[in-house]
Each structure stands twice: as structure tokens, then as C-alpha cells.
PDB file of C-alpha atoms in Angstrom:
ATOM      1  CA  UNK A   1      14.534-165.385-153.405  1.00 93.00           C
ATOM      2  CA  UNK A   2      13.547-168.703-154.404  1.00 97.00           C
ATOM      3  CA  UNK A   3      12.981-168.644-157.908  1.00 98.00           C
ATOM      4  CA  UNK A   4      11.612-172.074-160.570  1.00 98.00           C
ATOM      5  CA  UNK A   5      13.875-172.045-163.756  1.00 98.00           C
ATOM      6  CA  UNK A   6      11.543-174.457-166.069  1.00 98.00           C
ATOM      7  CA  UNK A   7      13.308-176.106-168.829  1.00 98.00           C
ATOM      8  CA  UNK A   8      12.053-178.068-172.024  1.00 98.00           C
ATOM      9  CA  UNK A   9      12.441-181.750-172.344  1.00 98.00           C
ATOM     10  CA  UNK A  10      11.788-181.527-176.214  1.00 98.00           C
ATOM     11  CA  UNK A  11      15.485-182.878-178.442  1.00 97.00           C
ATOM     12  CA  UNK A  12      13.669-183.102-181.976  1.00 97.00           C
ATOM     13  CA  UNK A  13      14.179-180.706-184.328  1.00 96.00           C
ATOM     14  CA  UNK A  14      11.014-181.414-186.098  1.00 94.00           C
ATOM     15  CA  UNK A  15      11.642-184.130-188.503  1.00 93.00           C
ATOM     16  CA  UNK A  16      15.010-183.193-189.285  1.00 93.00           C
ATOM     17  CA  UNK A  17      16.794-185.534-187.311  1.00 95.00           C
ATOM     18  CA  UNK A  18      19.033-182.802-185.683  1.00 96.00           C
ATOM     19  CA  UNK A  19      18.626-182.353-181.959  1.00 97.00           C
ATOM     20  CA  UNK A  20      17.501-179.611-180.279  1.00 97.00           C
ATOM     21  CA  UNK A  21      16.625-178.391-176.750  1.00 97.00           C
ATOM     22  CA  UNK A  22      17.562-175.383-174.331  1.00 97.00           C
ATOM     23  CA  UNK A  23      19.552-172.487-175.146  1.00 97.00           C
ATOM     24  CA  UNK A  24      22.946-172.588-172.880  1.00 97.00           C
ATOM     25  CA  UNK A  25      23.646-168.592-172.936  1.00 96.00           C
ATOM     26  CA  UNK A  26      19.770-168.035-171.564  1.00 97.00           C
ATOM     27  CA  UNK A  27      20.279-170.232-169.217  1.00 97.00           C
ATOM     28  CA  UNK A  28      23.037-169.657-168.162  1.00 97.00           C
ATOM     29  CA  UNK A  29      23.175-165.833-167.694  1.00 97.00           C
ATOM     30  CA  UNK A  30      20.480-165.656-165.681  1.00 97.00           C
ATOM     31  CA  UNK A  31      21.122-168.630-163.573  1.00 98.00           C
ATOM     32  CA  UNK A  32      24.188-167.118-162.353  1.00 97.00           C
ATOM     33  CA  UNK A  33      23.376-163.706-162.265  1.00 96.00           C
ATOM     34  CA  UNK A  34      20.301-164.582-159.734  1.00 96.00           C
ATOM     35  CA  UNK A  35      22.695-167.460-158.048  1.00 96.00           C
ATOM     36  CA  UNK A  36      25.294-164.686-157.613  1.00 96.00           C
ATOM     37  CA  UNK A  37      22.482-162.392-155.634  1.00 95.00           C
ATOM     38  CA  UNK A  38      21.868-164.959-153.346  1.00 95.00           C
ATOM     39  CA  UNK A  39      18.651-166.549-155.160  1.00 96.00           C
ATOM     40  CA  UNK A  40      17.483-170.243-154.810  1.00 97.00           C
ATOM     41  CA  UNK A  41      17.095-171.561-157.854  1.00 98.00           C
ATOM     42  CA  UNK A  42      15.254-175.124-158.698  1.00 98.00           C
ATOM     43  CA  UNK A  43      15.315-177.052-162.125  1.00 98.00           C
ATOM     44  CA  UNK A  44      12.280-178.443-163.752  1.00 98.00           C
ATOM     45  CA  UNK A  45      11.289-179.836-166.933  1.00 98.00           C
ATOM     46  CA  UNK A  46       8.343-181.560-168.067  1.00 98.00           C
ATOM     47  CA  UNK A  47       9.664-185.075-167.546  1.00 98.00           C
ATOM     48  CA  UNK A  48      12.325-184.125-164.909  1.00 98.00           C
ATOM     49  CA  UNK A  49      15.693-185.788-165.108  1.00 98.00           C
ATOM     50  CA  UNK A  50      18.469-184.397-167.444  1.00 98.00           C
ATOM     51  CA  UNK A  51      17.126-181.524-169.555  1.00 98.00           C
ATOM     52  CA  UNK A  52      18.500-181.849-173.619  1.00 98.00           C
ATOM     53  CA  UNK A  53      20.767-178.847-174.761  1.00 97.00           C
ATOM     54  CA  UNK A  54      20.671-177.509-177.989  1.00 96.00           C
ATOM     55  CA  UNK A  55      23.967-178.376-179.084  1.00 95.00           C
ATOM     56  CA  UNK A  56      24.443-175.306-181.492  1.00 93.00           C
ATOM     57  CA  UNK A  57      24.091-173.550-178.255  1.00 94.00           C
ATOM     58  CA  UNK A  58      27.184-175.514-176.818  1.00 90.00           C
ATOM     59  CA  UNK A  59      29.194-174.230-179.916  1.00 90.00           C
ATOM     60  CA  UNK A  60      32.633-171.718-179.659  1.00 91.00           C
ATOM     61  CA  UNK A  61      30.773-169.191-182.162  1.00 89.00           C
ATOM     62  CA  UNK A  62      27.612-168.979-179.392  1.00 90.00           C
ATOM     63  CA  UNK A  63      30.080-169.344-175.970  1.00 92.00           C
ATOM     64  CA  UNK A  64      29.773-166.327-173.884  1.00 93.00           C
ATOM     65  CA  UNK A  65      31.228-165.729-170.270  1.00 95.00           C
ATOM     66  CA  UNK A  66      28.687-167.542-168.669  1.00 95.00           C
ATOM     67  CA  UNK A  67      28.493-170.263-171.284  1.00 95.00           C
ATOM     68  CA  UNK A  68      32.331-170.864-170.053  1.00 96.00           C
ATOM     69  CA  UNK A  69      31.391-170.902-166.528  1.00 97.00           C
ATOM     70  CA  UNK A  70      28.716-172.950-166.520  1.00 97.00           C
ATOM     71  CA  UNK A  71      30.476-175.837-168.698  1.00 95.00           C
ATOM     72  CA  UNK A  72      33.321-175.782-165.867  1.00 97.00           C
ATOM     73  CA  UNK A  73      30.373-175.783-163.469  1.00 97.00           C
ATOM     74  CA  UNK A  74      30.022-179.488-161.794  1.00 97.00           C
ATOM     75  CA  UNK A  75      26.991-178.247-159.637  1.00 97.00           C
ATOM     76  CA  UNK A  76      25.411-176.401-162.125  1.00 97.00           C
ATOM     77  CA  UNK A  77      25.620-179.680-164.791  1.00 97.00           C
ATOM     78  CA  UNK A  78      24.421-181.966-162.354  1.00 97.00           C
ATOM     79  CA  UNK A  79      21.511-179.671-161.901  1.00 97.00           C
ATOM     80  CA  UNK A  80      20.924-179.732-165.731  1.00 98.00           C
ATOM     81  CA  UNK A  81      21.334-183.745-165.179  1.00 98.00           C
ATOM     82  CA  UNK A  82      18.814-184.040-162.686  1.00 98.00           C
ATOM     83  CA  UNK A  83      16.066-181.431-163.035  1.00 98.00           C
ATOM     84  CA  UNK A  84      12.998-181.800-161.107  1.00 98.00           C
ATOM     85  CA  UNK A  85       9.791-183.320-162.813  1.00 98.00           C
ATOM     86  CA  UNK A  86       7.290-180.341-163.440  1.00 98.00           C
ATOM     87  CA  UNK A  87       4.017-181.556-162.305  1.00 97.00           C
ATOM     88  CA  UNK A  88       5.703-181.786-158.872  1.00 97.00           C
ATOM     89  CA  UNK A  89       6.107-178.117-158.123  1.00 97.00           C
ATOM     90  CA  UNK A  90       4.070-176.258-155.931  1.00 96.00           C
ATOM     91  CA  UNK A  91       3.997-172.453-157.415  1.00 95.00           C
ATOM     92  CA  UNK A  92       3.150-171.530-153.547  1.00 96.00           C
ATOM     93  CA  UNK A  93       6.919-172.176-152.786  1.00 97.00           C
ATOM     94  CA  UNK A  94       8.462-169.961-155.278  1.00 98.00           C
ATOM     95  CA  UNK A  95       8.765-166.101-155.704  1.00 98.00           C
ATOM     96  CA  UNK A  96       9.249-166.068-159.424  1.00 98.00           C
ATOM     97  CA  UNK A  97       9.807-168.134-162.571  1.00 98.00           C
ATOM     98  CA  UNK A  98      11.868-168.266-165.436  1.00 98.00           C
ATOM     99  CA  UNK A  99      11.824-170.042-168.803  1.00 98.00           C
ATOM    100  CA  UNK A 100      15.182-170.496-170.920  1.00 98.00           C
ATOM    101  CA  UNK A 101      14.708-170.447-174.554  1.00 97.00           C
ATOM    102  CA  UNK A 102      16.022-172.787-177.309  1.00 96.00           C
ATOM    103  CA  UNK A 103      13.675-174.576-179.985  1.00 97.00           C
ATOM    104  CA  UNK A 104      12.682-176.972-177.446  1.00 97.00           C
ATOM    105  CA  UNK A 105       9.869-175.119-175.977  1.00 98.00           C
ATOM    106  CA  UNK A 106       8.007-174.712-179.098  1.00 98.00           C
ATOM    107  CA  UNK A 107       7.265-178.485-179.307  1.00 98.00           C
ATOM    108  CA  UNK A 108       6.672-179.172-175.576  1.00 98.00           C
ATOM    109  CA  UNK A 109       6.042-176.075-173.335  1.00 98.00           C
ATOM    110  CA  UNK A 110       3.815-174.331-175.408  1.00 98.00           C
ATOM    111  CA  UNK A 111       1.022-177.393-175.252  1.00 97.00           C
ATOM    112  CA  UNK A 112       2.512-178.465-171.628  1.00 98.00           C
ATOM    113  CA  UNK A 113      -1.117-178.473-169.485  1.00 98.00           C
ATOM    114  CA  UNK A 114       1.277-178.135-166.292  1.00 98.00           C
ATOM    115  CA  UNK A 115       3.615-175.560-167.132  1.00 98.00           C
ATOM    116  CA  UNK A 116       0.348-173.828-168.680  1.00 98.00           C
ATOM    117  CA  UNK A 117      -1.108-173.868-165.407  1.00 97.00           C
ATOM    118  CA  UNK A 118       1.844-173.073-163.299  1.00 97.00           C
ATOM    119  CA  UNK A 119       2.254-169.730-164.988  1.00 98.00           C
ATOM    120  CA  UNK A 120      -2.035-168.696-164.818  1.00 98.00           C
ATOM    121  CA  UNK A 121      -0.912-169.198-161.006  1.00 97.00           C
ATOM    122  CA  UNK A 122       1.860-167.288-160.794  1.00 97.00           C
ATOM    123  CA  UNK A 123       0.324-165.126-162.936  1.00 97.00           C
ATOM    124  CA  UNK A 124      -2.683-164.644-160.849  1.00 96.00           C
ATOM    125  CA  UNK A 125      -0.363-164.347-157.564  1.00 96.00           C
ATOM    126  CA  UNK A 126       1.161-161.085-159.428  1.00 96.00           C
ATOM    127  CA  UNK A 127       4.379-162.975-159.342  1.00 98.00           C
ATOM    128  CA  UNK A 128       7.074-162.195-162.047  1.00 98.00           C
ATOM    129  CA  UNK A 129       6.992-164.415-165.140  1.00 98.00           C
ATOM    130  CA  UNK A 130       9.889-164.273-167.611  1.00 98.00           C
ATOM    131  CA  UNK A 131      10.837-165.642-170.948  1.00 98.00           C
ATOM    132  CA  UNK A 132      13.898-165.214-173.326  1.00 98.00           C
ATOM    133  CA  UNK A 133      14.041-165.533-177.194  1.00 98.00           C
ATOM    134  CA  UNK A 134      11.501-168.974-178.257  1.00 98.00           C
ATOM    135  CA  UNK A 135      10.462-169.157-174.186  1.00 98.00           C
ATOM    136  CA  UNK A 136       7.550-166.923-174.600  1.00 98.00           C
ATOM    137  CA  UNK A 137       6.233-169.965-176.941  1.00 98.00           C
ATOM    138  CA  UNK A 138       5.035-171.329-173.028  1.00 98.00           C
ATOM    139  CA  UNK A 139       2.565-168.491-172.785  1.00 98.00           C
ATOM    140  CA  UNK A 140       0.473-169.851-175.915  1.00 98.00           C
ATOM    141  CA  UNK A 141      -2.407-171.060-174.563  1.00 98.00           C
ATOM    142  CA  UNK A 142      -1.784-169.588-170.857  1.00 98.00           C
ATOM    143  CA  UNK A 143      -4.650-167.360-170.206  1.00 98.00           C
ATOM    144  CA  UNK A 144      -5.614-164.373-167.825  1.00 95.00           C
ATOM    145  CA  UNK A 145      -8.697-165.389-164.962  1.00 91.00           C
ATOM    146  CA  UNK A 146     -11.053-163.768-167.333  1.00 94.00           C
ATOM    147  CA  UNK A 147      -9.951-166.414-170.426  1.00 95.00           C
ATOM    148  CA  UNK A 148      -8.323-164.037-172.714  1.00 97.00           C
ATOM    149  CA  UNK A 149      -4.880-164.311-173.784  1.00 98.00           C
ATOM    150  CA  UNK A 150      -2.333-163.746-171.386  1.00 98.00           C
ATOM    151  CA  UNK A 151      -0.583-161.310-173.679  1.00 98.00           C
ATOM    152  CA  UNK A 152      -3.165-159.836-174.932  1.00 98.00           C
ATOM    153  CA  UNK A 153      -2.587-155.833-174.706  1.00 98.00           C
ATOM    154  CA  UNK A 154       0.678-156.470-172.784  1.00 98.00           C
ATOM    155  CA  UNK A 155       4.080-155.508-174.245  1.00 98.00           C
ATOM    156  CA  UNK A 156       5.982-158.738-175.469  1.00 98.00           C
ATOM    157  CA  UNK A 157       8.916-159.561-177.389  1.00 98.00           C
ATOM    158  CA  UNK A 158      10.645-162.402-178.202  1.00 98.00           C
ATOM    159  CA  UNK A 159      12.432-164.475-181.169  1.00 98.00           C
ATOM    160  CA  UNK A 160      11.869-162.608-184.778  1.00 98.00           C
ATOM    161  CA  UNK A 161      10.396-163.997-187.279  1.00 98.00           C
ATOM    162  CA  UNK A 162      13.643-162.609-189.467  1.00 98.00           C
ATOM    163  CA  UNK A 163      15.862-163.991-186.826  1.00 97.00           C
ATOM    164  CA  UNK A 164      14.271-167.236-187.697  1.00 97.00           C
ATOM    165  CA  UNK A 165      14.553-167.512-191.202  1.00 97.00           C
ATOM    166  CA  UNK A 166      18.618-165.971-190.185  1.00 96.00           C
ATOM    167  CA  UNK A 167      18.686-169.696-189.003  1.00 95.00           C
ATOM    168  CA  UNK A 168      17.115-171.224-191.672  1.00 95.00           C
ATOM    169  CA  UNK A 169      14.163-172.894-189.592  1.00 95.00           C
ATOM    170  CA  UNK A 170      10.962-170.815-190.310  1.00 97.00           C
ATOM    171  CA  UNK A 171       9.746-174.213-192.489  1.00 96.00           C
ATOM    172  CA  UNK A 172      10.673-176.562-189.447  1.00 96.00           C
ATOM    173  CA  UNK A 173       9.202-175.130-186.084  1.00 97.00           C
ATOM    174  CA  UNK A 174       5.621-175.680-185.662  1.00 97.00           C
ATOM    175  CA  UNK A 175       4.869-171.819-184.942  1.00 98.00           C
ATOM    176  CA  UNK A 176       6.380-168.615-185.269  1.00 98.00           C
ATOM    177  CA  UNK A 177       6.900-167.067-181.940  1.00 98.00           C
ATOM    178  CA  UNK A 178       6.194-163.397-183.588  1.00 98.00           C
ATOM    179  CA  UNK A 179       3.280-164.251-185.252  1.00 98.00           C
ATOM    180  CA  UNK A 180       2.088-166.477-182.228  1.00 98.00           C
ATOM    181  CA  UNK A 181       1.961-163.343-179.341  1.00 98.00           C
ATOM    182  CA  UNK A 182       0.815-161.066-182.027  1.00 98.00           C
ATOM    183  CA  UNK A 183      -2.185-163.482-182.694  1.00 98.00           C
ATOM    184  CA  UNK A 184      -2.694-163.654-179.368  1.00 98.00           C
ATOM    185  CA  UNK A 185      -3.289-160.054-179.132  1.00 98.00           C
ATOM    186  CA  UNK A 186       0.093-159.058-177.630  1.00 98.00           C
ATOM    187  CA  UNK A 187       1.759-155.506-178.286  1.00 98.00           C
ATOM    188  CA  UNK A 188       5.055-156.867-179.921  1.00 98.00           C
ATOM    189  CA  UNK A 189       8.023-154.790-180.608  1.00 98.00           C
ATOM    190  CA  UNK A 190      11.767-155.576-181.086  1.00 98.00           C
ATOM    191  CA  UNK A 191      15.048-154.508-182.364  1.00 98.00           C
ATOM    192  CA  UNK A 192      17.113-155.583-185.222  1.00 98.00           C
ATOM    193  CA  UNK A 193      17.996-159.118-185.359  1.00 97.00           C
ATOM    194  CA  UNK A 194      20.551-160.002-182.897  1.00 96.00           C
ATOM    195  CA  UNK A 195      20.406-157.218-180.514  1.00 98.00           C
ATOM    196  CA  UNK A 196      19.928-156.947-176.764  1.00 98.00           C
ATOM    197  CA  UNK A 197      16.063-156.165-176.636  1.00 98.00           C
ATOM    198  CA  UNK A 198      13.657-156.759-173.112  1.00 98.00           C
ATOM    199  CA  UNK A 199      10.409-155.543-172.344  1.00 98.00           C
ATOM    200  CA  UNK A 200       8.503-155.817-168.998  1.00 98.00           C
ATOM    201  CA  UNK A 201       4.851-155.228-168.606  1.00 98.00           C
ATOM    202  CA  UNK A 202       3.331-155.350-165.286  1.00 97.00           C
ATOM    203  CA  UNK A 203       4.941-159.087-163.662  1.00 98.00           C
ATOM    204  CA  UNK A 204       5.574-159.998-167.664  1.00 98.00           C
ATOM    205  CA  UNK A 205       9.281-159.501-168.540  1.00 98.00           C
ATOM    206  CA  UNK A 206      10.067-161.041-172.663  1.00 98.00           C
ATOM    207  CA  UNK A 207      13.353-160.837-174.297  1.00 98.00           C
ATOM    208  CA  UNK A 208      14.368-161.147-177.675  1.00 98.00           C
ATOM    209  CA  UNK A 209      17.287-163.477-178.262  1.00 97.00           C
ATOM    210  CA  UNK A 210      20.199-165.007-176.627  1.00 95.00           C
ATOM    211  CA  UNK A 211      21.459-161.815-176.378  1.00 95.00           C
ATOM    212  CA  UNK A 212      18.616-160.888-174.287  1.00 97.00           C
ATOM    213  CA  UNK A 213      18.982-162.902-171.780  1.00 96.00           C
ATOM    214  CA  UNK A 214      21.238-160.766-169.458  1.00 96.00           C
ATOM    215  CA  UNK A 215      18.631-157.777-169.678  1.00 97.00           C
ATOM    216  CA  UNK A 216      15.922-160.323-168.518  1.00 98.00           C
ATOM    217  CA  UNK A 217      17.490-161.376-165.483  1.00 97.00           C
ATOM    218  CA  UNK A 218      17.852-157.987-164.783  1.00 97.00           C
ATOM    219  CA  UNK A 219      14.584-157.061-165.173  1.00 98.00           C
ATOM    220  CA  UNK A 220      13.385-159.994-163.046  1.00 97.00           C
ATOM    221  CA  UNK A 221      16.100-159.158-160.148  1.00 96.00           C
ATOM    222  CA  UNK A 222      14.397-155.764-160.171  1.00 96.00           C
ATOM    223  CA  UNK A 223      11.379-156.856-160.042  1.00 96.00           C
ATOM    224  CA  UNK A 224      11.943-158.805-156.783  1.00 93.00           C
ATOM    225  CA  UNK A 225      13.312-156.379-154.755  1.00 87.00           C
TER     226      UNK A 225
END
């Protein structure tokens, strides 16, 4: 399994002069639950070299098990140091990709003309394509080969518009990830804020939150076999 984890490079939050980036817990999870099946997992980001991570993501109150592993992980962090620059990857090479949430992606992947068009190719190779939490903020402008939405008429989830105002920053992203795949004509659903919550449709797997994350990799794993 050679699978593309893609990354933001985005550490603005808006104009608030807080940082942002990924989200450790979705990246991590599924890094080492594929690493742990034997996967072969490469790094990108938009600009390559060391991806930003959202630091309330490196707080106690959002550690997790993997979170723990992965900050006593030297391989893993010099991964995170060093990821690979985006336009240079060939979809051809890999079986699947996976984008890690965080507020990052909302200012950089979802206008990224190369990570736009890596996904319409994976997506068009009926390859799996997965997302966690603000991730599915990538598949804004992707579209199918007929130029609709991606997600439109596919079930999608993925960060709440209440789980965004939970965090106070409904006023500071520039898009609602709700409102944005529901726009786009997607079938959204989710659970309460906070909960464990994926949905796969076709090669499309979405999660919620953080939380999600675990069911996600899951649902990609599956989807490989």
C-alpha cells in the first residue's frame, strides 16, 4: 500500500495573529494505524519542507495515544520536518490519499490548483480519497469529469458548523466547512459535536472531527484490501 498523506502549509489564523496548521490526533492516528499494516506512507504539502502544527493540537487536553507516540517518534517528526513539495507527486505512484485536518486547509488546500487536481485524478482512477474534520475544505472546488461538484449527491461529513462556533472561530475562517459541501450539493449528515462520526461513499470516506480520525483510517484500510 503506498498511500500520499497531504498536509497544509497554511500557520495564520486569519488575522488573529495565532498560528495554526495541521491537526496532530488526525494525523497521527491514521499515520500509524496504516504504518502499522505495512503501508508506505509519503508527506506532502503545498510548499514541501516542514509542515506547521496547530499548536492547540499539541496541547495535554487534545493528546491521545497516538498524539504520545508520535511526539516520541524521531522518524515520524523528521517526516513532518521534511515533507515533500506537492506539485512533485505523481498520483500514478500511489494507491490512496489522505488529508489531515486542522484550520490550515481552509486557507491553502481548498484554493491549492495542485492538490485540486491531484484528487480529480485519483478521483477519476476510482482510488480512495479521505478527509477528517476541516480536510474536506480540499474538495471545494475539486470537481467530477463531468464539472459538477465532487460531492455533489455523495454522503459527506466533516467539521460542524456548531463545533465551530464550540471553538469560537466561525467569524475567523474564511468558510464554513458545513455550509461549504452542502453548497456544493453534498448529502451532509453528522453526530453531536464531538463524537466519532465517518461516512464513505463510493472511494469518498469524510469524518467529522478529531475524534474521527481513527474511523477514517479504518474505512480507508478497508477500502484497500
Amino acid at each position: 500500500m503506498n498511500i500520499l498523506f497531504v498536509l497544509t502549509s497554511h500557520d495564520q489564523l486569519g488575522d488573529t495573529g495565532n498560528k495554526t496548521g495541521f491537526w496532530v490526533e488526525e494525523f497521527a492516528n491514521p499515520y500509524y494505524t496504516l504504518l502499522d499494516k505495512g503501508a508506505k506512507i509519503t508527506i506532502a504539502t503545498p510548499k514541501g519542507g516542514a509542515a506547521p502544527i496547530d499548536p492547540s493540537s499539541d496541547s495535554p487536553d487534545a493528546a491521545t495515544e497516538d498524539t504520545d507516540r508520535y511526539n516520541k517518534d524521531a522518524d515520524a517528526k523528521e517526516r513532518i520536518a521534511n515533507t515533500k513539495v506537492l506539485a512533485d507527486i505523481n498520483p500514478n505512484d500511489f494507491d490512496a490519499v489522505f488529508y489531515p485536518g486542522g484550520h490550515g486547509p481552509l486557507w491553502d488546500l481548498a484554493n491549492d490548483e495542485t492538490s485540486i487536481a491531484l484528487i480529480e485524478k485519483f478521483n477519476s482512477q476510482q482510488k480512495p480519497i479521505a478527509f477528517v474534520c476541516h480536510a474536506p475544505a480540499a474538495l471545494k472546488s475539486v470537481k467530477n469529469t463531468d464539472g459538477s461538484p465532487l460531492v455533489k449527491g455523495k454522503k459527506v461529513t466533516g467539521f460542524t458548523n456548531t463545533e465551530e462556533a464550540a471553538v469560537q472561530l466561525t467569524d475567523i475562517v474564511p468558510f464554513l466547512v458545513e455550509n461549504m459541501l452542502t453548497e456544493n450539493g453534498g448529502i451532509y449528515s453528522k453526530k453531536e459535536d464531538w463524537a466519532a462520526y465517518a461516512i464513505q461513499d463510493g472511494n469518498l470516506i469524510t469524518g467529522q472531527n478529531p475524534a474521527s480520525s481513527a474511523l477514517v483510517a479504518e474505512k480507508l484500510i478497508e477500502s484497500l484490501k
